[in-house]
XYZ file of C-alpha atoms in Angstrom:
368
model
C 4.958 26.654 -8.731
C 2.028 28.475 -7.785
C -0.353 26.242 -6.002
C -3.423 27.728 -7.690
C -6.287 24.885 -6.637
C -7.156 21.759 -5.039
C -10.195 20.210 -5.560
C -10.995 17.254 -3.213
C -13.222 14.218 -4.051
C -14.248 11.489 -1.397
C -15.785 8.331 -3.866
C -17.129 5.291 -2.290
C -16.865 1.930 -4.373
C -18.416 -1.382 -2.884
C -16.159 -4.386 -3.122
C -16.892 -7.771 -4.308
C -16.849 -9.548 -1.312
C -16.046 -8.296 2.318
C -12.774 -7.873 3.018
C -11.543 -9.302 5.827
C -8.279 -9.274 8.383
C -8.069 -9.941 12.406
C -8.348 -6.079 12.612
C -11.769 -5.962 10.584
C -14.127 -6.005 8.123
C -14.865 -4.123 5.333
C -18.168 -4.327 2.424
C -16.367 -1.040 0.486
C -13.559 1.077 -0.244
C -13.388 4.635 0.356
C -10.620 6.998 -0.615
C -10.482 10.872 -1.064
C -8.814 12.323 -4.920
C -6.960 15.020 -4.651
C -6.402 17.275 -7.700
C -3.912 20.182 -7.630
C -3.151 22.240 -9.927
C -0.650 24.708 -10.621
C 0.792 26.589 -13.681
C -1.740 24.912 -16.141
C -1.240 20.772 -15.021
C -3.039 19.067 -12.522
C -1.733 16.075 -10.949
C -3.576 13.505 -8.964
C -3.290 12.137 -5.419
C -5.085 9.950 -3.185
C -5.626 9.663 0.439
C -6.720 6.363 1.368
C -7.046 5.128 4.753
C -9.573 2.151 5.526
C -12.337 2.625 8.189
C -12.238 2.401 11.697
C -9.200 0.795 13.232
C -8.270 -1.493 10.403
C -4.801 -0.472 10.085
C -4.808 2.604 11.803
C -6.451 5.442 13.613
C -6.847 7.079 10.520
C -10.525 6.806 8.436
C -11.630 8.445 5.744
C -13.786 10.840 7.233
C -11.264 12.424 9.673
C -8.380 12.561 6.434
C -11.416 14.185 4.690
C -12.045 16.869 7.539
C -8.086 17.365 7.744
C -7.762 17.586 3.852
C -10.410 20.589 3.720
C -10.030 22.272 6.765
C -6.014 22.466 6.784
C -4.438 20.882 4.856
C -4.893 22.302 1.482
C -5.973 25.709 2.428
C -2.707 25.740 4.300
C -1.347 24.859 0.791
C -3.102 26.738 -1.975
C -1.220 30.152 -2.765
C 2.065 28.510 -1.850
C 4.841 28.982 -4.256
C 7.365 26.441 -3.930
C 11.402 26.205 -6.020
C 11.557 22.875 -5.975
C 9.550 19.134 -5.344
C 11.537 18.607 -2.688
C 10.949 21.791 -0.969
C 7.145 21.308 -1.704
C 7.385 18.008 -0.130
C 8.798 18.794 2.673
C 6.318 21.296 3.552
C 3.810 19.075 3.445
C 5.923 16.636 5.803
C 6.155 19.403 8.079
C 2.490 20.026 8.703
C 0.598 19.059 11.803
C -1.611 16.296 10.940
C -1.821 12.615 9.455
C 0.062 10.983 6.904
C -2.894 9.509 5.126
C -4.642 12.839 5.016
C -0.862 14.417 3.758
C -0.180 11.736 1.216
C -2.891 12.632 -1.342
C -1.502 16.153 -1.702
C 2.019 14.789 -2.173
C 2.132 12.461 -4.504
C 0.153 14.849 -6.473
C 3.158 16.855 -6.580
C 5.147 13.873 -8.174
C 2.392 13.346 -10.741
C 2.490 17.234 -11.840
C 6.433 17.476 -12.003
C 6.304 14.105 -13.980
C 3.882 16.170 -16.526
C 6.027 19.540 -16.043
C 9.282 17.119 -17.184
C 7.484 14.904 -19.706
C 8.665 11.628 -18.314
C 7.192 8.458 -16.725
C 5.891 9.073 -12.987
C 8.025 5.721 -12.382
C 10.878 7.438 -14.114
C 11.145 10.090 -11.696
C 11.279 8.189 -8.213
C 14.074 6.241 -10.266
C 12.823 3.057 -11.443
C 13.955 1.034 -13.884
C 11.753 -1.474 -14.604
C 9.435 -1.176 -17.296
C 6.967 -4.370 -15.765
C 6.605 -5.857 -12.510
C 5.856 -8.662 -10.473
C 2.248 -8.443 -9.002
C 1.419 -10.953 -5.961
C -1.597 -12.253 -4.883
C -3.361 -11.153 -1.075
C -6.398 -12.839 0.149
C -8.269 -12.187 3.360
C -9.827 -14.099 5.895
C -12.849 -16.572 5.472
C -15.240 -18.457 7.300
C -13.926 -21.577 5.672
C -10.967 -23.000 4.178
C -12.833 -24.091 1.053
C -13.882 -20.698 0.264
C -9.791 -19.789 0.969
C -8.564 -22.322 -1.803
C -11.174 -21.545 -4.173
C -10.241 -17.197 -3.995
C -6.360 -18.611 -4.326
C -7.305 -20.713 -7.049
C -9.554 -18.831 -8.982
C -7.180 -15.908 -9.654
C -4.223 -17.582 -9.811
C -5.011 -18.160 -13.537
C -4.185 -14.716 -14.282
C -0.263 -15.994 -12.896
C 0.293 -13.974 -10.054
C 3.589 -14.252 -8.675
C 3.337 -14.745 -4.726
C 0.189 -15.797 -2.155
C 0.131 -13.806 0.687
C -2.834 -14.806 2.815
C -3.649 -13.284 6.200
C -3.861 -14.744 9.225
C -4.910 -14.614 13.287
C -4.881 -16.316 16.659
C -6.708 -19.644 15.757
C -6.446 -19.701 11.922
C -2.800 -19.893 10.676
C -1.072 -23.163 10.749
C -3.779 -25.426 9.578
C -5.098 -22.294 6.788
C -0.886 -22.639 5.461
C -1.648 -26.395 5.380
C -4.380 -26.397 3.423
C -2.945 -24.199 1.134
C 0.666 -26.349 0.499
C -1.662 -29.708 -0.078
C -3.828 -27.934 -2.893
C -1.065 -25.828 -4.567
C 2.171 -27.576 -3.687
C 4.786 -25.283 -3.341
C 3.909 -21.700 -5.141
C 5.552 -18.741 -3.375
C 3.273 -17.970 -0.225
C 3.576 -15.766 2.805
C 1.675 -14.942 5.849
C 0.267 -11.684 6.971
C -0.963 -10.931 10.503
C -1.840 -7.954 11.234
C 0.295 -7.250 14.593
C -2.248 -10.032 16.279
C -0.096 -12.138 17.395
C 2.639 -11.662 20.991
C 5.916 -13.931 21.402
C 3.420 -15.958 23.578
C 2.815 -17.628 20.349
C 6.437 -18.676 19.449
C 5.458 -22.525 18.405
C 2.964 -21.533 15.945
C 5.584 -19.616 14.576
C 8.172 -21.729 14.896
C 5.080 -25.076 13.317
C 5.026 -22.099 10.251
C 8.902 -22.020 10.261
C 9.007 -25.314 8.656
C 6.284 -24.646 5.965
C 8.917 -23.205 3.031
C 7.316 -19.505 3.412
C 9.005 -16.399 1.580
C 8.046 -14.177 5.098
C 6.070 -13.548 7.944
C 4.861 -10.311 7.900
C 3.883 -8.144 11.054
C 3.570 -10.994 13.066
C 3.489 -8.808 16.672
C 2.449 -4.989 17.480
C 4.070 -2.168 15.737
C 5.838 -1.009 18.325
C 6.629 -4.455 19.400
C 10.373 -3.997 18.043
C 12.654 -5.720 20.862
C 10.281 -8.755 20.840
C 9.882 -9.126 17.021
C 14.046 -9.065 17.273
C 13.391 -12.311 19.678
C 10.855 -13.886 17.138
C 13.379 -13.268 14.003
C 16.051 -14.558 16.121
C 14.074 -18.036 16.632
C 13.613 -18.458 13.065
C 14.740 -18.765 9.478
C 11.786 -17.533 8.225
C 12.235 -13.545 7.366
C 10.533 -11.292 9.611
C 8.478 -8.646 7.519
C 7.792 -5.446 8.925
C 4.707 -2.892 7.944
C 2.550 -1.526 10.569
C 5.799 -0.765 12.482
C 7.687 1.142 10.126
C 5.768 4.703 9.760
C 8.698 6.882 9.904
C 12.627 6.708 9.526
C 12.968 6.580 12.845
C 11.039 3.415 13.235
C 13.625 1.775 10.301
C 16.736 2.980 12.507
C 15.425 1.146 15.210
C 14.144 -1.782 13.942
C 17.401 -2.482 12.181
C 20.048 -1.858 15.040
C 17.297 -4.984 17.012
C 17.941 -6.760 13.535
C 13.929 -6.974 13.938
C 13.106 -7.759 10.694
C 15.101 -8.619 7.645
C 12.123 -7.489 4.913
C 10.147 -3.978 4.801
C 7.265 -3.094 3.178
C 7.029 0.570 2.177
C 3.576 1.504 2.283
C 2.969 4.840 0.398
C 0.201 5.339 2.547
C 1.467 5.125 5.295
C 4.946 6.925 5.559
C 3.242 9.985 3.523
C 4.299 10.088 0.302
C 7.117 9.438 -1.592
C 9.424 11.836 -0.380
C 9.354 9.663 2.898
C 9.184 6.587 0.774
C 12.190 6.983 -1.259
C 14.188 7.625 2.293
C 13.275 4.529 3.766
C 13.863 3.443 0.481
C 17.098 4.181 0.124
C 18.172 3.600 3.623
C 17.200 -0.144 3.341
C 19.321 -0.627 0.433
C 22.314 0.756 2.500
C 21.637 -1.582 5.405
C 21.186 -4.441 2.771
C 17.702 -4.972 3.781
C 15.244 -6.626 1.294
C 11.562 -4.417 0.569
C 9.087 -4.388 -1.462
C 5.699 -2.530 -1.675
C 2.417 -3.013 0.024
C -0.652 -1.624 -0.487
C -4.311 -0.743 1.888
C -5.404 -1.543 -0.802
C -6.165 1.989 -2.282
C -8.294 2.646 -5.428
C -6.541 2.843 -8.564
C -4.315 6.281 -8.349
C -2.803 5.311 -5.021
C -2.501 1.473 -6.609
C -0.556 3.282 -9.536
C 2.016 5.035 -7.108
C 2.838 1.753 -5.068
C 3.185 -0.080 -8.888
C 5.590 2.790 -10.183
C 7.811 2.723 -7.113
C 7.778 -1.237 -7.049
C 9.964 -0.708 -10.523
C 12.729 0.751 -8.203
C 16.336 -1.456 -8.231
C 15.762 -3.613 -4.737
C 12.454 -4.242 -4.900
C 12.725 -7.258 -4.391
C 9.383 -8.935 -3.577
C 6.642 -8.941 -5.937
C 3.744 -5.427 -4.990
C 0.295 -6.377 -3.072
C -1.021 -3.828 -6.360
C -3.506 -5.990 -8.259
C -5.484 -5.574 -11.193
C -8.234 -2.843 -10.749
C -10.964 -5.689 -10.944
C -9.590 -7.760 -8.168
C -11.747 -5.874 -5.259
C -14.010 -3.864 -6.567
C -16.715 -3.278 -8.897
C -15.182 -0.619 -10.511
C -12.086 1.627 -10.299
C -11.847 5.976 -10.574
C -8.597 5.299 -13.132
C -8.301 5.068 -16.824
C -7.122 2.938 -18.469
C -7.757 -0.017 -15.160
C -4.823 -1.356 -14.184
C -4.602 -5.131 -14.787
C -2.518 -7.547 -14.759
C -1.049 -9.804 -17.671
C 0.949 -13.335 -16.609
C 1.831 -12.104 -13.113
C 3.085 -8.777 -14.877
C 2.315 -4.883 -14.330
C 2.858 -2.521 -17.268
C 4.704 0.746 -16.224
C 2.602 3.909 -18.602
C 5.126 5.660 -20.770
C 2.706 8.264 -20.628
C 4.008 11.373 -18.570
C 2.958 11.287 -14.986
C 1.138 9.220 -13.820
C 0.089 7.543 -17.423
C -4.017 6.964 -15.995
C -6.653 9.439 -16.262
C -9.597 9.968 -13.828
C -12.970 10.892 -15.568
C -14.722 13.178 -14.233
C -18.382 11.185 -14.911
C -16.804 8.290 -12.802
C -15.606 10.485 -9.988
C -19.594 12.187 -9.916
C -20.571 8.092 -10.049
C -18.853 7.328 -6.358
C -19.081 10.526 -5.008
C -20.104 11.410 -2.048
C -18.561 14.613 -1.076
C -16.592 17.535 -3.156
C -14.717 20.518 -2.064
C -12.761 23.252 -4.537
C -10.372 25.307 -2.250
C -8.445 27.928 -4.858
C -6.095 30.780 -4.207
């Protein structure tokens, strides 16, 4: 294929309520939609970092700069013999994974369209519906946390994840257990603890949790191995798994038992699949996380969650769980805790022009 044109649209959509974790809080969701055109087809991707230092140093502004001035101009006009060649070329360019992913995943959408098959099938997926898990941020009161969980459990979500941070941990889990009993439950600390907090995790270890997601700093793999050996509950790594080398080192150290793979963090489907297949070889459990993204990115994560070996519910939730609106049509829905895989070719969701225009912050077209 020869890449003929790329349209980049920076959008901003308000959240129903601020989303708060240990590292910060946001009230709007920003994303960059990449529409890549070649040979009469248009593939859609999304670059979806959070603002500030929420999860990483990458921001919507920094990714917009990279995409508009470097990555898109370098890609337009190039020809590739295969999808793998194109994905490898993008991966080898200077810049952020959070920027590259918008272009790389758009090429997978285009290839699935070219072959006349759904994206999840192109990725190797075997399921026609995937389990969805509810993720809940930090609140000023435990009552608000319990109220939110109760409100959305009615949609049948298959597990609940609550955010924790030092000083707000054991009592939150106790409150959830007291209100909702033995529901599938896990915690996510977003790297906010150290080994000095081992006793907190020993206490949490007695509460029947599915996993502890990213308790320690992203680079603290040796400490994470110490923590995992001290606990029965599996440690799940997220922020630690940015590259294939990270996975290999963490696995060799015994730092974790479960991998949360995020397509945005690793720069696209090609890298995500490399991590997925290596985890399978190592006998590690896998599930697909989100930032969360807007509809394109969420649908991509759901598609990959259809692969065998994705052992836990994905963090992909209904479009209207977080946002007042979404950019895709139809919106993502969760029924009885499940997300159905689209059956049409490619991503399976349209992005109406009027939706992009309604939430547009900036737009740039790069042509050959």
